Short mmCIF file of C-alpha atoms and ligand atoms in Angstrom, two decimals:
data_model
loop_
_atom_site.label_atom_id
_atom_site.label_comp_id
_atom_site.label_asym_id
_atom_site.label_seq_id
_atom_site.Cartn_x
_atom_site.Cartn_y
_atom_site.Cartn_z
CA UNK U 1 -85.36 43.94 167.55
CA UNK U 2 -85.08 40.91 169.97
CA UNK U 3 -87.96 40.35 172.32
CA UNK U 4 -86.54 39.17 175.68
CA UNK U 5 -88.59 37.71 178.48
CA UNK U 6 -86.89 38.65 181.79
CA UNK U 7 -87.90 36.62 184.92
CA UNK U 8 -86.90 38.83 187.76
CA UNK U 9 -86.92 36.07 190.44
CA UNK U 10 -86.41 36.06 194.20
CA UNK U 11 -83.63 36.73 196.73
CA UNK U 12 -80.81 38.48 194.84
CA UNK U 13 -82.88 37.99 191.55
CA UNK U 14 -84.31 41.53 191.44
CA UNK U 15 -80.85 43.09 192.03
CA UNK U 16 -79.32 40.99 189.28
CA UNK U 17 -82.34 41.74 187.01
CA UNK U 18 -81.69 45.50 187.54
CA UNK U 19 -78.04 45.03 186.50
CA UNK U 20 -79.18 43.02 183.48
CA UNK U 21 -81.70 45.78 182.49
CA UNK U 22 -78.90 48.40 182.67
CA UNK U 23 -76.63 46.36 180.55
CA UNK U 24 -79.32 45.52 177.96
CA UNK U 25 -80.29 49.13 177.68
CA UNK U 26 -76.67 50.18 177.30
CA UNK U 27 -76.27 47.61 174.48
CA UNK U 28 -79.52 48.87 172.80
CA UNK U 29 -78.28 52.56 173.10
CA UNK U 30 -74.76 51.90 171.83
CA UNK U 31 -74.76 49.02 169.41
CA UNK U 32 -76.69 47.80 166.41
CA UNK U 33 -78.83 45.40 168.49
CA UNK U 34 -82.11 46.45 170.04
CA UNK U 35 -83.80 44.63 172.89
CA UNK U 36 -87.48 44.91 173.85
CA UNK U 37 -87.52 43.50 177.44
CA UNK U 38 -90.61 42.33 179.29
CA UNK U 39 -90.28 41.83 183.02
CA UNK U 40 -92.09 38.73 184.30
CA UNK U 41 -93.08 37.28 187.56
CA UNK U 42 -92.20 33.69 188.53
CA UNK U 43 -91.04 31.95 191.71
CA UNK U 44 -91.83 32.62 195.43
CA UNK U 45 -93.00 36.21 194.76
CA UNK U 46 -95.27 35.04 191.99
CA UNK U 47 -96.71 32.23 194.19
CA UNK U 48 -97.47 34.86 196.91
CA UNK U 49 -99.03 37.37 194.54
CA UNK U 50 -100.89 35.09 192.15
CA UNK U 51 -101.10 31.64 193.84
CA UNK U 52 -98.88 30.18 190.98
CA UNK U 53 -95.12 29.90 190.93
CA UNK U 54 -95.32 30.06 187.16
CA UNK U 55 -98.31 32.11 186.11
CA UNK U 56 -99.99 31.57 182.74
CA UNK U 57 -99.23 35.11 181.65
CA UNK U 58 -95.48 34.57 182.23
CA UNK U 59 -95.60 31.38 180.16
CA UNK U 60 -97.46 33.09 177.36
CA UNK U 61 -95.00 35.96 177.38
CA UNK U 62 -91.98 33.58 177.28
CA UNK U 63 -93.50 31.75 174.31
CA UNK U 64 -93.81 35.07 172.38
CA UNK U 65 -90.19 36.06 173.10
CA UNK U 66 -86.99 35.38 171.21
CA UNK U 67 -85.17 34.26 174.30
CA UNK U 68 -85.64 34.17 178.08
CA UNK U 69 -83.30 35.49 180.84
CA UNK U 70 -84.22 34.03 184.24
CA UNK U 71 -82.83 35.42 187.44
CA UNK U 72 -82.70 32.82 190.31
CA UNK U 73 -85.91 31.94 192.10
CA UNK U 74 -86.33 30.70 195.67
CA UNK U 75 -88.06 27.68 197.23
CA UNK U 76 -90.34 27.19 194.26
CA UNK U 77 -87.43 26.73 191.82
CA UNK U 78 -88.60 23.24 190.83
CA UNK U 79 -92.02 24.56 189.95
CA UNK U 80 -90.45 27.23 187.66
CA UNK U 81 -87.21 26.13 186.00
CA UNK U 82 -87.77 22.27 185.99
CA UNK U 83 -91.22 22.93 184.49
CA UNK U 84 -89.90 25.34 181.85
CA UNK U 85 -87.02 23.13 180.83
CA UNK U 86 -89.48 20.27 180.17
CA UNK U 87 -92.22 22.41 178.73
CA UNK U 88 -89.88 24.13 176.17
CA UNK U 89 -87.81 21.01 175.68
CA UNK U 90 -84.63 22.85 176.68
CA UNK U 91 -82.74 19.56 176.72
CA UNK U 92 -79.18 20.89 176.96
CA UNK U 93 -77.89 22.66 180.06
CA UNK U 94 -74.53 24.28 179.27
CA UNK U 95 -72.34 25.36 182.14
CA UNK U 96 -68.93 26.68 181.26
CA UNK U 97 -66.14 27.02 183.86
CA UNK U 98 -63.14 28.95 182.71
CA UNK U 99 -60.24 30.52 184.69
CA UNK U 100 -59.71 34.19 184.28
CA UNK U 101 -56.78 36.25 185.48
CA UNK U 102 -57.06 37.99 188.86
CA UNK U 103 -59.76 35.72 190.14
CA UNK U 104 -59.44 33.91 193.44
CA UNK U 105 -59.59 30.58 191.65
CA UNK U 106 -57.83 27.45 192.68
CA UNK U 107 -56.27 27.06 189.25
CA UNK U 108 -55.65 29.38 186.29
CA UNK U 109 -55.51 26.80 183.49
CA UNK U 110 -59.10 25.65 183.29
CA UNK U 111 -61.48 25.90 180.31
CA UNK U 112 -64.19 23.32 180.37
CA UNK U 113 -67.93 23.08 179.85
CA UNK U 114 -70.39 20.81 181.40
CA UNK U 115 -73.14 19.67 179.11
CA UNK U 116 -75.92 18.35 181.33
CA UNK U 117 -79.07 16.46 180.20
CA UNK U 118 -81.83 18.79 181.27
CA UNK U 119 -85.20 16.97 181.04
CA UNK U 120 -84.87 13.47 182.68
CA UNK U 121 -83.30 11.71 185.62
CA UNK U 122 -84.36 12.31 189.22
CA UNK U 123 -84.96 15.93 188.48
CA UNK U 124 -88.11 15.07 186.50
CA UNK U 125 -89.73 14.98 189.91
CA UNK U 126 -91.43 11.53 189.49
CA UNK U 127 -91.72 10.89 193.21
CA UNK U 128 -94.38 9.31 195.39
CA UNK U 129 -94.92 7.79 198.82
CA UNK U 130 -95.44 4.10 199.12
CA UNK U 131 -96.56 3.15 202.67
CA UNK U 132 -93.64 4.25 204.88
CA UNK U 133 -91.25 4.55 201.96
CA UNK U 134 -90.55 7.33 199.53
CA UNK U 135 -89.91 6.43 195.91
CA UNK U 136 -88.25 8.50 193.08
CA UNK U 137 -88.30 7.19 189.52
CA UNK U 138 -85.13 7.64 187.59
CA UNK U 139 -86.04 7.53 183.91
CA UNK U 140 -83.28 7.71 181.40
CA UNK U 141 -84.14 7.36 177.66
CA UNK U 142 -81.98 6.46 174.75
CA UNK U 143 -83.37 9.33 172.70
CA UNK U 144 -82.63 12.04 175.33
CA UNK U 145 -79.14 10.45 176.03
CA UNK U 146 -78.21 10.41 172.35
CA UNK U 147 -79.40 13.94 171.87
CA UNK U 148 -77.35 15.31 174.63
CA UNK U 149 -74.25 13.23 173.66
CA UNK U 150 -74.57 14.63 170.13
CA UNK U 151 -74.74 18.20 171.57
CA UNK U 152 -71.57 17.50 173.65
CA UNK U 153 -69.58 16.31 170.63
CA UNK U 154 -70.76 19.22 168.53
CA UNK U 155 -69.64 21.51 171.40
CA UNK U 156 -66.20 19.86 171.43
CA UNK U 157 -65.87 20.51 167.73
CA UNK U 158 -67.02 24.12 167.97
CA UNK U 159 -64.67 24.85 170.95
CA UNK U 160 -61.79 23.27 169.07
CA UNK U 161 -59.61 23.10 172.17
CA UNK U 162 -58.77 19.56 173.49
CA UNK U 163 -61.47 18.04 171.26
CA UNK U 164 -62.36 15.70 174.06
CA UNK U 165 -65.70 14.46 175.55
CA UNK U 166 -65.80 12.87 179.02
CA UNK U 167 -68.97 10.94 179.67
CA UNK U 168 -69.65 10.98 183.54
CA UNK U 169 -71.88 8.36 185.06
CA UNK U 170 -72.13 5.69 187.70
CA UNK U 171 -73.00 2.64 185.58
CA UNK U 172 -71.23 0.18 187.94
CA UNK U 173 -73.98 0.80 190.37
CA UNK U 174 -76.90 2.08 188.29
CA UNK U 175 -76.36 -0.55 185.67
CA UNK U 176 -79.52 -0.11 183.72
CA UNK U 177 -80.14 3.63 183.72
CA UNK U 178 -76.55 4.84 183.55
CA UNK U 179 -75.73 1.74 181.53
CA UNK U 180 -78.12 3.05 178.81
CA UNK U 181 -76.69 6.60 179.12
CA UNK U 182 -73.02 5.41 178.53
CA UNK U 183 -74.06 3.06 175.76
CA UNK U 184 -75.90 5.95 174.03
CA UNK U 185 -72.83 8.16 174.43
CA UNK U 186 -70.53 5.40 173.05
CA UNK U 187 -72.85 4.92 170.09
CA UNK U 188 -72.83 8.67 169.27
CA UNK U 189 -69.05 8.79 169.76
CA UNK U 190 -68.63 6.55 166.68
CA UNK U 191 -69.87 9.41 164.49
CA UNK U 192 -67.07 11.63 165.91
CA UNK U 193 -63.81 9.86 165.15
CA UNK U 194 -61.87 13.14 165.45
CA UNK U 195 -63.05 13.69 169.07
CA UNK U 196 -61.45 11.76 171.97
CA UNK U 197 -64.03 9.96 174.03
CA UNK U 198 -63.50 8.86 177.65
CA UNK U 199 -65.67 7.74 180.51
CA UNK U 200 -65.40 8.57 184.18
CA UNK U 201 -67.42 7.60 187.27
CA UNK U 202 -69.05 10.57 188.85
CA UNK U 203 -67.05 10.16 192.20
CA UNK U 204 -63.83 10.10 190.30
CA UNK U 205 -64.90 13.12 188.28
CA UNK U 206 -65.66 15.03 191.56
CA UNK U 207 -62.18 14.25 192.71
CA UNK U 208 -60.52 15.10 189.35
CA UNK U 209 -62.26 18.43 189.15
CA UNK U 210 -60.03 19.36 192.13
CA UNK U 211 -57.00 17.27 191.32
CA UNK U 212 -56.56 17.90 187.54
CA UNK U 213 -59.34 20.12 186.25
CA UNK U 214 -57.19 21.30 183.33
CA UNK U 215 -57.64 17.83 181.75
CA UNK U 216 -61.35 18.35 181.12
CA UNK U 217 -62.76 19.86 177.86
CA UNK U 218 -66.45 18.82 177.54
CA UNK U 219 -68.15 16.82 180.21
CA UNK U 220 -71.46 15.21 179.26
CA UNK U 221 -73.62 13.82 182.11
CA UNK U 222 -77.12 13.25 183.40
CA UNK U 223 -79.28 15.85 185.06
CA UNK U 224 -78.47 15.53 188.82
CA UNK U 225 -74.78 14.77 188.44
CA UNK U 226 -74.44 17.79 186.12
CA UNK U 227 -76.07 20.06 188.67
CA UNK U 228 -73.72 18.96 191.46
CA UNK U 229 -70.53 18.90 189.35
CA UNK U 230 -71.20 22.42 187.84
CA UNK U 231 -71.37 23.97 191.32
CA UNK U 232 -68.05 22.35 192.04
CA UNK U 233 -66.46 23.38 188.74
CA UNK U 234 -67.65 26.94 189.24
CA UNK U 235 -65.99 27.13 192.66
CA UNK U 236 -62.80 25.86 191.18
CA UNK U 237 -62.65 28.85 188.87
CA UNK U 238 -63.70 31.56 191.35
CA UNK U 239 -67.15 30.93 192.69
CA UNK U 240 -70.83 31.01 191.81
CA UNK U 241 -70.87 34.74 191.36
CA UNK U 242 -69.16 34.30 188.02
CA UNK U 243 -71.01 31.24 186.80
CA UNK U 244 -73.52 31.57 183.94
CA UNK U 245 -75.69 28.83 182.37
CA UNK U 246 -77.73 28.27 179.19
CA UNK U 247 -80.72 25.97 178.79
CA UNK U 248 -80.93 25.21 175.10
CA UNK U 249 -83.51 23.50 172.84
CA UNK U 250 -83.83 23.21 169.14
CA UNK U 251 -85.91 26.42 168.79
CA UNK U 252 -85.73 28.30 172.08
CA UNK U 253 -83.24 28.97 174.86
CA UNK U 254 -83.30 30.30 178.46
CA UNK U 255 -80.32 31.80 180.26
CA UNK U 256 -79.71 31.97 184.03
CA UNK U 257 -77.02 31.99 186.64
CA UNK U 258 -75.84 28.57 187.92
CA UNK U 259 -76.55 29.77 191.54
CA UNK U 260 -79.80 29.98 193.38
CA UNK U 261 -81.55 32.97 195.10
CA UNK U 262 -78.80 33.43 197.77
CA UNK U 263 -81.19 34.84 200.40
CA UNK U 264 -78.26 35.32 202.84
CA UNK U 265 -77.08 38.29 200.77
CA UNK U 266 -80.37 39.45 199.20
CA UNK U 267 -81.28 43.14 199.38
CA UNK U 268 -77.73 44.10 200.54
CA UNK U 269 -76.47 45.30 197.07
CA UNK U 270 -73.45 43.04 197.37
CA UNK U 271 -74.30 40.23 194.98
CA UNK U 272 -71.93 39.72 192.01
CA UNK U 273 -74.04 40.40 188.80
CA UNK U 274 -71.43 38.81 186.57
CA UNK U 275 -73.16 35.38 186.65
CA UNK U 276 -76.29 36.98 185.11
CA UNK U 277 -74.32 39.35 182.77
CA UNK U 278 -72.36 36.43 181.45
CA UNK U 279 -75.62 34.67 180.93
CA UNK U 280 -76.47 37.62 178.61
CA UNK U 281 -73.16 36.95 176.86
CA UNK U 282 -74.29 33.37 176.23
CA UNK U 283 -77.67 34.59 175.05
CA UNK U 284 -75.97 36.94 172.55
CA UNK U 285 -73.91 33.99 171.25
CA UNK U 286 -77.11 31.89 170.81
CA UNK U 287 -79.03 34.69 169.20
CA UNK U 288 -76.06 35.40 166.88
CA UNK U 289 -75.99 31.79 165.76
CA UNK U 290 -79.70 31.50 165.32
CA UNK U 291 -80.26 34.63 163.40
CA UNK U 292 -76.88 34.78 161.67
CA UNK U 293 -76.36 38.21 163.41
CA UNK U 294 -72.68 39.07 163.55
CA UNK U 295 -73.36 42.09 165.82
CA UNK U 296 -74.41 39.72 168.54
CA UNK U 297 -70.94 38.06 168.51
CA UNK U 298 -69.27 41.44 168.54
CA UNK U 299 -71.18 42.60 171.57
CA UNK U 300 -70.86 39.18 173.32
CA UNK U 301 -67.05 39.39 173.09
CA UNK U 302 -67.13 43.05 174.21
CA UNK U 303 -69.30 42.23 177.26
CA UNK U 304 -67.18 39.30 178.31
CA UNK U 305 -63.89 41.31 177.98
CA UNK U 306 -65.40 44.31 179.75
CA UNK U 307 -66.28 42.15 182.77
CA UNK U 308 -62.89 40.49 182.93
CA UNK U 309 -60.92 43.65 182.27
CA UNK U 310 -62.76 45.27 185.15
CA UNK U 311 -62.02 42.38 187.45
CA UNK U 312 -58.30 42.53 186.29
CA UNK U 313 -58.09 46.17 187.38
CA UNK U 314 -59.35 45.14 190.87
CA UNK U 315 -62.84 46.48 190.36
CA UNK U 316 -64.66 43.50 191.95
CA UNK U 317 -67.56 42.53 194.22
CA UNK U 318 -67.04 41.11 197.68
CA UNK U 319 -67.41 37.42 196.73
CA UNK U 320 -64.25 37.59 194.62
CA UNK U 321 -62.21 39.71 196.83
CA UNK U 322 -63.33 43.23 196.05
CA UNK U 323 -65.31 46.01 197.68
CA UNK U 324 -67.79 47.18 194.95
CA UNK U 325 -71.48 46.94 195.39
CA UNK U 326 -73.70 45.32 192.78
CA UNK U 327 -74.83 48.70 191.43
CA UNK U 328 -71.27 50.22 191.40
CA UNK U 329 -69.85 47.23 189.60
CA UNK U 330 -72.77 47.34 187.07
CA UNK U 331 -72.25 51.11 186.51
CA UNK U 332 -68.59 50.50 185.71
CA UNK U 333 -69.60 47.92 183.10
CA UNK U 334 -72.15 50.11 181.42
CA UNK U 335 -69.63 53.06 181.24
CA UNK U 336 -66.94 50.91 179.70
CA UNK U 337 -69.44 49.29 177.29
P1 ATP F 1 -79.88 26.49 195.08
O1 ATP F 1 -80.07 25.21 195.80
O2 ATP F 1 -81.18 27.15 194.68
O3 ATP F 1 -78.98 26.39 193.91
P2 ATP F 1 -78.12 27.21 197.25
O4 ATP F 1 -78.76 27.00 198.46
O5 ATP F 1 -77.13 26.22 196.67
O6 ATP F 1 -79.24 27.54 196.09
P3 ATP F 1 -77.15 29.55 196.23
O7 ATP F 1 -78.17 30.59 196.27
O8 ATP F 1 -76.87 28.96 194.91
O9 ATP F 1 -77.41 28.55 197.35
O10 ATP F 1 -75.73 30.16 196.66
C1 ATP F 1 -74.92 29.71 197.64
C2 ATP F 1 -74.08 30.81 198.26
O11 ATP F 1 -73.15 31.37 197.26
C3 ATP F 1 -75.01 31.96 198.69
O12 ATP F 1 -75.45 31.72 199.93
C4 ATP F 1 -74.08 33.15 198.47
O13 ATP F 1 -73.45 33.47 199.71
C5 ATP F 1 -73.13 32.75 197.35
N1 ATP F 1 -73.60 33.41 196.11
C6 ATP F 1 -74.46 32.77 195.20
N2 ATP F 1 -74.62 33.62 194.15
C7 ATP F 1 -73.85 34.71 194.39
C8 ATP F 1 -73.68 35.92 193.73
N3 ATP F 1 -74.20 36.26 192.54
N4 ATP F 1 -72.80 36.87 194.29
C9 ATP F 1 -72.20 36.64 195.41
N5 ATP F 1 -72.38 35.44 196.16
C10 ATP F 1 -73.24 34.56 195.61
#
């Protein structure tokens, strides 16, 4: 029995959480994996109800769970996810971008993953006012840089595709901070002679994600660049509605869609739940690895293929060219599972 903490979030979060609950229940009912899910409050709704975007009970519940699923939260996102990433030392943010057939993607030959450092950089929120100026501290450490570089190289080995790591930075301008990040990646690369290592400036990377995205395998980069580039890479393969992410530490992991709360489509039952359901797939892979549980890998593959087979047959939500509602699409998935 896996204890799952589910943050239901804001905007389209509750609709996506309902879809996630249906799928988790279907898995529990039909496979040899059981989930005990606790729904938790965090984000704008929590702030309104309790005065805290990340209530103490939510933190306590997450700490007691085997893994956390987090639907998107709204304006208070920084007070939720940024805090959780640092509190739980979820140092690696993994954002895959893969082309699947029958998606409105720009290309159909892409299979890359962005490995984003998740605890430092400008996202640490070290900001203050100084007279009439505003200051943000960009702290990059050798230890965090080496840790994420190692994760990226191990990912390239596990994927066993191009066996290539691209370090993305802007060290020609941010010589000291990004200089340290690149140096750390170069140092780590020496332990992986079987993996091709290359460097790219972040502006060139943004261009190449459009021009020749098929050339990327594993991108390793700092926090802010990783956030921006992963929105771009997800659009190249069909949009945010299909983009899952994992926040991984040595002992715990949290899974969430790449996108935000999408208030423009909230409450309309039109959001694509795939981003969150593919986050469950990533969670199954992580649980399978951690607990040496082969069933998790079986169900992970089944869930992924079910989603993409469905899309292939034209059963899609609006964002990817279909006409199914969130609940209709989810129902089809549970039936096929
Ligand atoms: P944040 O800054 O919190 O990441 P954002 O302002 O970039 O949020 P998102 O909420 O990430 O905006 O989404 C951008 C747009 O993409 C939304 O306005 C919505 O139209 C679309 N979108 C995002 N997620 C989905 C989804 N699951 N299904 C369909 N459309 C989506």
